[in-house]
Coordinates of N, CA and C in Angstrom, one line a residue:
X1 N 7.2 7.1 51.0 CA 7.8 7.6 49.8 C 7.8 6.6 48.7
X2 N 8.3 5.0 48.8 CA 8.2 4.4 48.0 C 6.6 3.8 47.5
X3 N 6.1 3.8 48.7 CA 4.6 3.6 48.1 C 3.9 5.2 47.0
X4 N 4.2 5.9 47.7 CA 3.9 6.9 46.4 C 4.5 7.0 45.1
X5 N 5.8 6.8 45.2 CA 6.4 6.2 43.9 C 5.5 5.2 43.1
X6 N 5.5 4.2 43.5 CA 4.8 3.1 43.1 C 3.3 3.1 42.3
X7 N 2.6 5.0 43.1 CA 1.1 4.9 42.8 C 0.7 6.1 42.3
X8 N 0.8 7.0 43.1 CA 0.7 8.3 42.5 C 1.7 9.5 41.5
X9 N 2.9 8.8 42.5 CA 4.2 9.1 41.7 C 4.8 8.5 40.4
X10 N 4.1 7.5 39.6 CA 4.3 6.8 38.6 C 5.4 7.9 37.8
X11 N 4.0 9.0 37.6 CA 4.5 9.7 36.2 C 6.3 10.5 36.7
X12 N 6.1 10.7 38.0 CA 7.5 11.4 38.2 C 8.7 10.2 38.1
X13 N 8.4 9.3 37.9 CA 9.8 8.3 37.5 C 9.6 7.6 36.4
X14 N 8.4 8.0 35.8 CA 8.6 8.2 34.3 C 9.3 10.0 33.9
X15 N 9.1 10.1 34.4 CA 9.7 12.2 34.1 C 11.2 11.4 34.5
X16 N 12.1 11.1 35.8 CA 13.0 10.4 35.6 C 13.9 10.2 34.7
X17 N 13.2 9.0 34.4 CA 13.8 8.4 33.3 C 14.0 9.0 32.1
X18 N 12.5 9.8 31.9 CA 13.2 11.3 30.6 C 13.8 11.7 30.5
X19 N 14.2 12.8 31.9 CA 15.0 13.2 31.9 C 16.6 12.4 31.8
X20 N 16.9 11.4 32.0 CA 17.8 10.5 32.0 C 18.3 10.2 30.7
X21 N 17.4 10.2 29.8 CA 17.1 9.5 28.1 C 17.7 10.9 27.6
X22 N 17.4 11.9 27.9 CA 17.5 13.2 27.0 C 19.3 14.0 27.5
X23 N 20.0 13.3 28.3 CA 21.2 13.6 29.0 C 22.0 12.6 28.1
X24 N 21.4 11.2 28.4 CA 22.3 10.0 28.0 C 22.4 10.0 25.9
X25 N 21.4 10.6 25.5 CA 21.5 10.4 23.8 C 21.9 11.3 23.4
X26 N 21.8 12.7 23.8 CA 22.9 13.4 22.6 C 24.1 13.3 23.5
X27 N 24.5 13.0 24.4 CA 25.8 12.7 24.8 C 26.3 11.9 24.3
X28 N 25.8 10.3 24.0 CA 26.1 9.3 23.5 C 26.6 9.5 22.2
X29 N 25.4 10.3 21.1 CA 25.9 10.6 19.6 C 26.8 11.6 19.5
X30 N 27.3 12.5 20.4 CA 28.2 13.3 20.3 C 29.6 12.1 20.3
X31 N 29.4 11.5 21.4 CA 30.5 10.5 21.6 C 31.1 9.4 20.3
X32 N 29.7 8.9 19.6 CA 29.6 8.1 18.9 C 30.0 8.4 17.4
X33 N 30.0 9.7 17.1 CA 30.3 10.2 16.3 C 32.0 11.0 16.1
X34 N 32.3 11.0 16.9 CA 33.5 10.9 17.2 C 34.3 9.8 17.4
X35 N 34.0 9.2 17.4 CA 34.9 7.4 17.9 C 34.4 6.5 16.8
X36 N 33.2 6.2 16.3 CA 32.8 5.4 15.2 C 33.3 5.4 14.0
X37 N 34.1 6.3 13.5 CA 34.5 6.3 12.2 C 33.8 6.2 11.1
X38 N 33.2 4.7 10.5 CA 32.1 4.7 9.6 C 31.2 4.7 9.9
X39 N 29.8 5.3 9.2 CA 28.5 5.7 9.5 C 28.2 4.7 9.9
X40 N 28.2 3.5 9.2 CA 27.8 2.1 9.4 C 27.7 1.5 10.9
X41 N 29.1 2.0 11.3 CA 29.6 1.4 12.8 C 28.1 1.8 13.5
X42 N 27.7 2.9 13.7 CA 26.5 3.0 14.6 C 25.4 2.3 14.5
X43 N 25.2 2.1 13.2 CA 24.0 0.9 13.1 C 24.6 -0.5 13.6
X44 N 25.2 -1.1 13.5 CA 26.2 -2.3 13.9 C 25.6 -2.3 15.2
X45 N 26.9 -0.6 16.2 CA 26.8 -1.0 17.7 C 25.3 -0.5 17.8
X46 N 24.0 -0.2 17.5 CA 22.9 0.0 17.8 C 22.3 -1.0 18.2
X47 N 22.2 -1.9 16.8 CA 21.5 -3.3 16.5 C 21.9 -3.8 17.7
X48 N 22.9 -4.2 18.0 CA 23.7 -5.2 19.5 C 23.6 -4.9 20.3
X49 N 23.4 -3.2 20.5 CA 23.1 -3.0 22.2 C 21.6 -2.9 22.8
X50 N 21.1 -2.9 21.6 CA 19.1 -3.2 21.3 C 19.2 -4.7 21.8
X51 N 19.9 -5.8 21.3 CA 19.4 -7.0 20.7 C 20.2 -7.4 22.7
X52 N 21.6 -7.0 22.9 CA 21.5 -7.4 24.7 C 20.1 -6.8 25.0
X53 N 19.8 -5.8 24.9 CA 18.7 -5.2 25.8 C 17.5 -6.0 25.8
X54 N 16.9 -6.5 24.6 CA 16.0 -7.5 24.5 C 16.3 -8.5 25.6
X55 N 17.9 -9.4 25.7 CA 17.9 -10.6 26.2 C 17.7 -10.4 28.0
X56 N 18.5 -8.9 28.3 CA 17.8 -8.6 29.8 C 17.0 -8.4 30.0
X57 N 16.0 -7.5 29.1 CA 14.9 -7.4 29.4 C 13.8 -9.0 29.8
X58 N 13.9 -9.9 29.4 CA 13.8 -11.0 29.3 C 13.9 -11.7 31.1
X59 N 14.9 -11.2 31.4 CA 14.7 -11.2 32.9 C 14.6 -10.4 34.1
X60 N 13.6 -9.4 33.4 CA 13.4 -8.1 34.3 C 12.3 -9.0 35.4
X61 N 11.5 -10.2 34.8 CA 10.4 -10.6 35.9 C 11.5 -10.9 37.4
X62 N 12.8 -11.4 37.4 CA 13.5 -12.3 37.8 C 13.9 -10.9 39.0
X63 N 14.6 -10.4 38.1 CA 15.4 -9.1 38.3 C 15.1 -7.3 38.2
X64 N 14.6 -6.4 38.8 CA 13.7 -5.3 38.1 C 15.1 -4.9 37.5
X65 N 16.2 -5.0 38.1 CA 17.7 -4.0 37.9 C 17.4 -4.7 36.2
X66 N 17.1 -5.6 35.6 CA 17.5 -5.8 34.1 C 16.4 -4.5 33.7
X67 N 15.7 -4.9 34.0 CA 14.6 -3.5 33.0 C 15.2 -1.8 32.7
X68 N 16.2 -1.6 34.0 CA 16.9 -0.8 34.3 C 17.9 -0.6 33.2
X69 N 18.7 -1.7 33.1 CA 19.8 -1.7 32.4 C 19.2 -1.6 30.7
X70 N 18.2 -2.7 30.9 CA 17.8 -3.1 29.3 C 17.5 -1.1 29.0
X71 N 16.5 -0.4 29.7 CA 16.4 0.7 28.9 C 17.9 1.9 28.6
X72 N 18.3 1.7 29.6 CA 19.4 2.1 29.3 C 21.0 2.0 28.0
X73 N 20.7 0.5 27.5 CA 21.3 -0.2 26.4 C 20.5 0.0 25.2
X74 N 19.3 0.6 25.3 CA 18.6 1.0 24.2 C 18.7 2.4 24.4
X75 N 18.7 3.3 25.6 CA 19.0 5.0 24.9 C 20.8 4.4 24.6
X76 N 21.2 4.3 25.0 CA 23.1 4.1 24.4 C 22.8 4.1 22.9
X77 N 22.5 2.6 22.8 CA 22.0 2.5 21.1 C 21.3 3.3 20.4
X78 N 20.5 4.2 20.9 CA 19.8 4.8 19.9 C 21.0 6.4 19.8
X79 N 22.0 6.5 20.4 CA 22.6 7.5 20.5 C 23.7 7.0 19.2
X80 N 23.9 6.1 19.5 CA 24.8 5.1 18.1 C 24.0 4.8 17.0
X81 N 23.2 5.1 16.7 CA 22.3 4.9 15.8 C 22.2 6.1 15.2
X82 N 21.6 6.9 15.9 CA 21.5 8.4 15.5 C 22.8 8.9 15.3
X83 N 23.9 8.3 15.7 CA 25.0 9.0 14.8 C 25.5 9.0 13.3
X84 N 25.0 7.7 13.5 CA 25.2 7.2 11.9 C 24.6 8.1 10.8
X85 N 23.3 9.2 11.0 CA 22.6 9.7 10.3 C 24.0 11.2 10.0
X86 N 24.6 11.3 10.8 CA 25.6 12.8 11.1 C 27.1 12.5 10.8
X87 N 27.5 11.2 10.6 CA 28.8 10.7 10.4 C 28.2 10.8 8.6
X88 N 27.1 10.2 8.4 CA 27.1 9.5 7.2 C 27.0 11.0 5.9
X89 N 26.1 12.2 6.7 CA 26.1 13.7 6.1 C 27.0 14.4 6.4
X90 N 27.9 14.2 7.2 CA 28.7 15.0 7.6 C 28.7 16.6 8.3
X91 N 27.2 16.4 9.2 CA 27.1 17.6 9.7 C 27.9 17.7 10.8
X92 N 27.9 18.6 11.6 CA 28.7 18.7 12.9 C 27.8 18.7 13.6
X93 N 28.6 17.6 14.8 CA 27.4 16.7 15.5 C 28.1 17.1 17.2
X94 N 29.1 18.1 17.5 CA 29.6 18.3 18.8 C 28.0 18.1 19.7
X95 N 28.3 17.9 21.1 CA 27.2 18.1 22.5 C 26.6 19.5 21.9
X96 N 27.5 20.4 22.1 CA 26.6 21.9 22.1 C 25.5 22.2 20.9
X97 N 26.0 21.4 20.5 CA 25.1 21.6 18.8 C 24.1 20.6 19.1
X98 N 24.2 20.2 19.5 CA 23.1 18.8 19.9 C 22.1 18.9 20.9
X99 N 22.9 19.6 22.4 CA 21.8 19.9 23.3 C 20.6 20.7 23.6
X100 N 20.5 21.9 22.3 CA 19.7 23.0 22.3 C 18.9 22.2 21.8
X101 N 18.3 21.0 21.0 CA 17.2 20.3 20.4 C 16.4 19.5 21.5
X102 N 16.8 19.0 22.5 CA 16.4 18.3 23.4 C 15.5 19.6 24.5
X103 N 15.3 20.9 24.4 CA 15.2 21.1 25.3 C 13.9 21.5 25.7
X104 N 12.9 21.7 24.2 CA 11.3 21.9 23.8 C 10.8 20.3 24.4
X105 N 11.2 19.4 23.5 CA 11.1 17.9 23.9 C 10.6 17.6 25.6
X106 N 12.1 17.9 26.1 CA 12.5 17.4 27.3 C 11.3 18.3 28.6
X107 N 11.3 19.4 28.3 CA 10.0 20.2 28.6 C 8.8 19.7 28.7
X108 N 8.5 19.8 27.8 CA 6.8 19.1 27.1 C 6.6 18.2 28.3
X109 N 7.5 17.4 28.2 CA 7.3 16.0 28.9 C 7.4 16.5 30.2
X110 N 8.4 17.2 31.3 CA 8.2 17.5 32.5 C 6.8 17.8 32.8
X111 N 6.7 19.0 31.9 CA 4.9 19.6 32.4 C 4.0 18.5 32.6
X112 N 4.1 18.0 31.1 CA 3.1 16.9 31.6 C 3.0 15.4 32.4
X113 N 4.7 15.4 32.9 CA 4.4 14.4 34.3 C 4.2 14.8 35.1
X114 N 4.4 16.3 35.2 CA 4.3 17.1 36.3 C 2.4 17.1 36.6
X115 N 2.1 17.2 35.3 CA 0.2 17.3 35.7 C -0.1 16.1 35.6
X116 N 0.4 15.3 35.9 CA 0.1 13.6 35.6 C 0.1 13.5 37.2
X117 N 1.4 13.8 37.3 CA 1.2 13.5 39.2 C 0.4 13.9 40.1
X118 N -0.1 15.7 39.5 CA -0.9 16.2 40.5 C -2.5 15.7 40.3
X119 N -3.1 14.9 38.8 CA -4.3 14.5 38.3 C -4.1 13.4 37.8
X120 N -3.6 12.4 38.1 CA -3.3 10.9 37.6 C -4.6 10.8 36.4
X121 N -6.0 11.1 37.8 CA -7.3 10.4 37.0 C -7.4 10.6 35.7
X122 N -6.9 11.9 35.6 CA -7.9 12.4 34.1 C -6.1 12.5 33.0
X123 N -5.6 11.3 33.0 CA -4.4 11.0 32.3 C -4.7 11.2 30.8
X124 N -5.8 11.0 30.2 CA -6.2 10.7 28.9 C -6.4 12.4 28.5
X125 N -6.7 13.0 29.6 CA -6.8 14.7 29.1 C -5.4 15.5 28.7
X126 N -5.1 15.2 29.4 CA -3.1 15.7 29.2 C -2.3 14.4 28.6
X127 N -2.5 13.9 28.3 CA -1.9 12.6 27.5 C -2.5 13.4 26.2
X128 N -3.8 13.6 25.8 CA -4.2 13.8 23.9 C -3.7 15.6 24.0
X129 N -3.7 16.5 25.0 CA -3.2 17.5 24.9 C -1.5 17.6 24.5
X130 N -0.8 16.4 25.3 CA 0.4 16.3 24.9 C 0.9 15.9 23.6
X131 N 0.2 14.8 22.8 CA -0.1 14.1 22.1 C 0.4 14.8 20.5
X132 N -1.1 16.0 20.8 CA -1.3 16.9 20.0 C -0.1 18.1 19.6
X133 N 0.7 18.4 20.7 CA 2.1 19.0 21.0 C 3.1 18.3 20.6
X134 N 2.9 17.3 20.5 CA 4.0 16.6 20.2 C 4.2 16.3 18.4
X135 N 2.8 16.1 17.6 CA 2.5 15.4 16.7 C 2.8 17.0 15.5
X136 N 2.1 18.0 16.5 CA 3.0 19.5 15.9 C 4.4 19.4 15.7
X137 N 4.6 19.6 16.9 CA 6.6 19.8 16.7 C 6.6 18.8 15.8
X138 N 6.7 17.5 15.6 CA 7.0 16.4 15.0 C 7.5 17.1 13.5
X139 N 6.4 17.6 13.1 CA 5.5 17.8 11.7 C 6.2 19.3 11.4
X140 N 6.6 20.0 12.4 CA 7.4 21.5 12.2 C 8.8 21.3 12.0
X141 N 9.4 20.1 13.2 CA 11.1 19.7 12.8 C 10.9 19.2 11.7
X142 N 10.0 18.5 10.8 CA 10.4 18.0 9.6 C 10.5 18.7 8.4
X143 N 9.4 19.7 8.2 CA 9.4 21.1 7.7 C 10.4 21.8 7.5
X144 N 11.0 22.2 8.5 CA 12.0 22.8 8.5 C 13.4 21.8 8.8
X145 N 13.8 20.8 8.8 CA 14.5 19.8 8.4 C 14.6 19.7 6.9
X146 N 13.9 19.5 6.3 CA 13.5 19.4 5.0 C 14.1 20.8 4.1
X147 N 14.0 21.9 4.6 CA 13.9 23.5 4.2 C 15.3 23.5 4.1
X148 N 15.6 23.5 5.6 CA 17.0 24.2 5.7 C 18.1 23.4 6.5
X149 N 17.7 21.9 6.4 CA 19.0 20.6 7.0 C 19.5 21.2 8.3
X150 N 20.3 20.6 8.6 CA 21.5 21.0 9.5 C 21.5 19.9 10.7
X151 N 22.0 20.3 11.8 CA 22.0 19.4 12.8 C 20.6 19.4 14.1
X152 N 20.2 21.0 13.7 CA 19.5 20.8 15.2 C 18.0 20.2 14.9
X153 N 17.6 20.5 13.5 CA 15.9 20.1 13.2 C 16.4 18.7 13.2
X154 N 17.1 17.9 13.0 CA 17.3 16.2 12.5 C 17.5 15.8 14.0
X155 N 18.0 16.5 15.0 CA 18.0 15.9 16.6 C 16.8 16.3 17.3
X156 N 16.1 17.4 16.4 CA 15.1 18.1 17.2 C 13.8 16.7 16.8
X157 N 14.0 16.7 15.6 CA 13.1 15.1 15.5 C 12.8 14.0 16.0
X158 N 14.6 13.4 16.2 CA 14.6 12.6 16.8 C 14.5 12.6 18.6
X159 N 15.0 13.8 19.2 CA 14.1 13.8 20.2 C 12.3 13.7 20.8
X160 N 11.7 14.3 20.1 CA 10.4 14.6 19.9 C 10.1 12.8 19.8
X161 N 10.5 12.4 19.1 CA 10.2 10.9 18.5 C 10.4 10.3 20.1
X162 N 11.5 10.7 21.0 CA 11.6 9.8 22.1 C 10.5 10.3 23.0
X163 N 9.9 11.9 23.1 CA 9.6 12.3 24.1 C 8.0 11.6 24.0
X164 N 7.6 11.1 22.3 CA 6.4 9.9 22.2 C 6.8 9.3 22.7
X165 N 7.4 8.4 23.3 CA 7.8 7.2 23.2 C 7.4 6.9 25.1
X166 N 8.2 8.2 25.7 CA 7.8 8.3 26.9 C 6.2 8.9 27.5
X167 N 5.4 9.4 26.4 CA 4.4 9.9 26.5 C 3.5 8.8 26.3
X168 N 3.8 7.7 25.6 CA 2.9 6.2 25.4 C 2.8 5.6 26.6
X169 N 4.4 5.7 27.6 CA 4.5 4.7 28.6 C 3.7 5.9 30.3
X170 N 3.5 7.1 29.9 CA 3.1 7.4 31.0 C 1.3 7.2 30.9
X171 N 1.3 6.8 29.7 CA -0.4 6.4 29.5 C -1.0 5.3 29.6
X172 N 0.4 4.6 29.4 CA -0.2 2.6 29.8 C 0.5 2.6 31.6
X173 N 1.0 3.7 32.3 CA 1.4 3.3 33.8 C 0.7 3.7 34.8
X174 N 0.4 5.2 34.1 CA 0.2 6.2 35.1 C -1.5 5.9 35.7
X175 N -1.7 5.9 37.1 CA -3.1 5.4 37.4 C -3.2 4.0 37.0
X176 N -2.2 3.2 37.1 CA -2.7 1.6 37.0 C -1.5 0.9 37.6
X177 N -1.9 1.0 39.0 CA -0.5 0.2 39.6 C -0.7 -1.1 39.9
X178 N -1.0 -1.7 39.1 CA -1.3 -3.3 39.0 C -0.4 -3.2 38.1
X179 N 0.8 -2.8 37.4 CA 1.1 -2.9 36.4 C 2.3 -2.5 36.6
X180 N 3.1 -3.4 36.0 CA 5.0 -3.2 36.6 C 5.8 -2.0 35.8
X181 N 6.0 -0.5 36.6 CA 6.7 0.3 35.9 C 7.8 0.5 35.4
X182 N 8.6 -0.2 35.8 CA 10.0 -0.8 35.1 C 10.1 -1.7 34.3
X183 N 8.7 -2.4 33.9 CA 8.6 -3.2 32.7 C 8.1 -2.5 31.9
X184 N 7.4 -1.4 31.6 CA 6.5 -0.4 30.8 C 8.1 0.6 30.3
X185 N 8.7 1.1 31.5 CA 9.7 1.6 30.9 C 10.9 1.1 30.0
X186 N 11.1 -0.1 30.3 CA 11.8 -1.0 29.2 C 11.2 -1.3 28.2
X187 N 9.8 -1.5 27.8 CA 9.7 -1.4 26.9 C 9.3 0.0 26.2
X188 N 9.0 0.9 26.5 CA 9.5 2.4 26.2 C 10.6 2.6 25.6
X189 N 11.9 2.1 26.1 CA 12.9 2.0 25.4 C 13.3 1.4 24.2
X190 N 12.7 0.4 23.7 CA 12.5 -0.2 22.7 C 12.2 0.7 21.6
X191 N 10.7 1.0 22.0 CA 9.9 1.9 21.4 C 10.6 3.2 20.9
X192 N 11.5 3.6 21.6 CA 12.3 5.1 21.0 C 13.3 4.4 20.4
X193 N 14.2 3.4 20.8 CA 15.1 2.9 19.8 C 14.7 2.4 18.1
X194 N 13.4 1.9 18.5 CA 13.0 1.3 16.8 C 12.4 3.0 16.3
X195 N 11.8 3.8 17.1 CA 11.7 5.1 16.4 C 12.4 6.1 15.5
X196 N 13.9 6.4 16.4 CA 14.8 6.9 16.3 C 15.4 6.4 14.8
X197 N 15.3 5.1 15.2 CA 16.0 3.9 14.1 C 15.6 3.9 12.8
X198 N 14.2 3.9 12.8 CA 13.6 4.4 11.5 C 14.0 5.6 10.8
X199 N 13.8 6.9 11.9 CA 13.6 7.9 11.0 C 15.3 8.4 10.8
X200 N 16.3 7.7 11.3 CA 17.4 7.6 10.9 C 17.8 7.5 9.6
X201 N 17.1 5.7 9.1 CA 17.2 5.0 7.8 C 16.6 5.7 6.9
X202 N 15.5 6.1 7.1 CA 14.9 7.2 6.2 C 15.7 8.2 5.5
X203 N 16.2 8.9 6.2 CA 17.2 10.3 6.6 C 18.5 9.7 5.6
X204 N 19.0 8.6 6.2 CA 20.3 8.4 5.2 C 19.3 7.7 3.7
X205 N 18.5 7.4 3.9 CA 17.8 6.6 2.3 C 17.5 8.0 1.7
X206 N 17.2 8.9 1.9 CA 16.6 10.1 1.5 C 18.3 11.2 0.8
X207 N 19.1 11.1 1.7 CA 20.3 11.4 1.6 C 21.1 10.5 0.2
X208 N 21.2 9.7 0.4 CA 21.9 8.8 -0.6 C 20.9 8.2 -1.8
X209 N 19.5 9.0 -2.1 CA 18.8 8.9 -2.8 C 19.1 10.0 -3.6
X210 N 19.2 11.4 -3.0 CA 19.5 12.8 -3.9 C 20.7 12.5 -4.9
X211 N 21.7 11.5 -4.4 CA 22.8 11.6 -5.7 C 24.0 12.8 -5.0
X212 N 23.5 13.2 -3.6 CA 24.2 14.3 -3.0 C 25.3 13.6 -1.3
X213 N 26.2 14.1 -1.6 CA 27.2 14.0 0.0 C 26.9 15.0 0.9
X214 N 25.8 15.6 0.8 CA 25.4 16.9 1.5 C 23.9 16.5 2.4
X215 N 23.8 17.0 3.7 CA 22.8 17.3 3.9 C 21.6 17.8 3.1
X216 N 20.2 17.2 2.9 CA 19.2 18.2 1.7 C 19.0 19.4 2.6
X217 N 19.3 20.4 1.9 CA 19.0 21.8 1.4 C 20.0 22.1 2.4
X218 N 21.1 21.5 2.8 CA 22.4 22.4 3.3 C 23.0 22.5 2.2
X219 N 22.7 21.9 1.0 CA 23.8 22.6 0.3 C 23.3 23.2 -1.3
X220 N 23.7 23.9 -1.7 CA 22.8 24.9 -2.9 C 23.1 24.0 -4.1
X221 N 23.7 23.3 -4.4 CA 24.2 22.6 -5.2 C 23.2 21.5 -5.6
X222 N 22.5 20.9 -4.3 CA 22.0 19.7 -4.5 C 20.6 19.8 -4.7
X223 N 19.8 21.3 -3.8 CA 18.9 21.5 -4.2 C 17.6 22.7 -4.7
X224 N 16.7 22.4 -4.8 CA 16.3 23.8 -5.4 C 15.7 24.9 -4.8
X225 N 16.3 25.5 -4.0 CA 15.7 26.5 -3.0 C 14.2 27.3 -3.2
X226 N 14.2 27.0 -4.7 CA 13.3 27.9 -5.3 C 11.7 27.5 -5.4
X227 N 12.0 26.4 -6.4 CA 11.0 25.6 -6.4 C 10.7 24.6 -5.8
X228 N 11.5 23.9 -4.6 CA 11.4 23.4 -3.1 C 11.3 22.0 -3.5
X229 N 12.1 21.7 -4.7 CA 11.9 20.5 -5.2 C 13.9 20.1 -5.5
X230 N 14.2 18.5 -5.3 CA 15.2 18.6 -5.1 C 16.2 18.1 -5.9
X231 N 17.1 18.5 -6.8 CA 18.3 18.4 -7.9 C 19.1 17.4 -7.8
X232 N 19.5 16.8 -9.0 CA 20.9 16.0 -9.1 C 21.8 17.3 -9.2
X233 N 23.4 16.6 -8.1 CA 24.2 17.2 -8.3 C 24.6 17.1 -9.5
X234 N 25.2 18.3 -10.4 CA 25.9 18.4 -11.5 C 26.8 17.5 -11.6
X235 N 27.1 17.1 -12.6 CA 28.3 16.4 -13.0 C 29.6 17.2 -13.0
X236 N 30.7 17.0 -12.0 CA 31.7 17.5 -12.3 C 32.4 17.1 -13.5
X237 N 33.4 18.3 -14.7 CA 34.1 18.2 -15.6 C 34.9 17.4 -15.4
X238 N 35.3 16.6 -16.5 CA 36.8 15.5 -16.3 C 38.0 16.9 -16.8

């Protein structure tokens, strides 16, 4: 069993660990968002629980359990990170609202470690097939992110953003077992945390660019439904 793990089973403990990543981060931002107070706090505990994860990872040659932990300190953080985007707009960020976006993502990726396991060889065929699925949704939660705000296209993003992340690592592991898979997945982790991270900063730069305390286009005030182009709030009367 463990030698199949090791060789043919790569992709199913990369599927794993996705599944793991997609339980642990909207749980986390649900959490994070509740307890953090200022938006700020999430980027703070992000940055630090990235920056331990770096220093373990550091001794995953030593220890595999660090590569374990390190990715794990990076989905945490990117759950504290991603809150900061929902603290800072003030959408409602409860689990239930959160977990229906993970669940296209979290999918995608089974199927395709699922055909990874049973066709390792031809990884590059379901890898650009996935690729292409993935680079859609991406490009559709932004669309409609953009259109109509709210909570589920902005997690639906930032999931899709992790389910790359794990779709890179089942293409540098899978069919190459000279190659340490707990090191591939720690750095995977990385990889979704600086992702997530970005399109976070964006999200609040784009937010606190409009001149609006509102989600764009959650609120009628801020933008222009019509011509799809986006308004200073009015000046309230003294």
């Amino acid at each position: 069993m463990i030698a199949f793990l090791k060789n043919r089973g790569r992709a199913l403990v990369v599927m794993l660990f996705t599944a793991l990543s997609f339980v642990i981060f909207p749980l986390l931002t649900a959490v994070a968002c509740r307890f953090l107070g200022e938006w700020f706090n999430g980027i703070v505990a992000g940055i630090l629980l990235m920056v331990l994860a770096l220093v373990l990872h550091r001794f995953g040659d030593m220890y595999a359990v660090c590569y374990v932990i390190s990715f794990l300190l990076n989905t945490v953080g990117m759950g504290c990170f991603a809150s900061s985007y929902y603290l800072y707009s003030g959408i409602p960020s409860a689990l239930p609202d959160l977990l229906p976006s993970v669940l296209l993502p979290l999918g995608l990726m089974l199927i395709i470690c699922a055909a990874l396991t049973a066709f390792p060889q031809i990884k590059h065929v379901f890898a650009g097939v996935g690729a292409i699925l993935l680079v859609g949704s991406i490009v559709t939660a932004i669309v409609f992110w953009v259109r109509r705000g709210g909570e589920f296209y902005a997690f639906s993003l930032f999931s899709l953003l992790v389910a790359g992340f794990h779709l890179c690592v089942c293409m540098a592991t899978v069919n190459e077992p000279e190659r340490c898979l707990l090191r591939d997945v720690s750095f995977g982790g990385f990889g979704m945390f600086g992702g997530v991270g970005i399109a976070v900063l964006i999200a609040i730069f784009c937010i606190g660019g409009d001149g609006c305390d509102c989600d764009c286009c959650d609120c009628y005030d801020c933008c222009d439904w019509n011509g799809g182009g986006s308004k200073r709030k009015k000046k309230k009367l003294k």
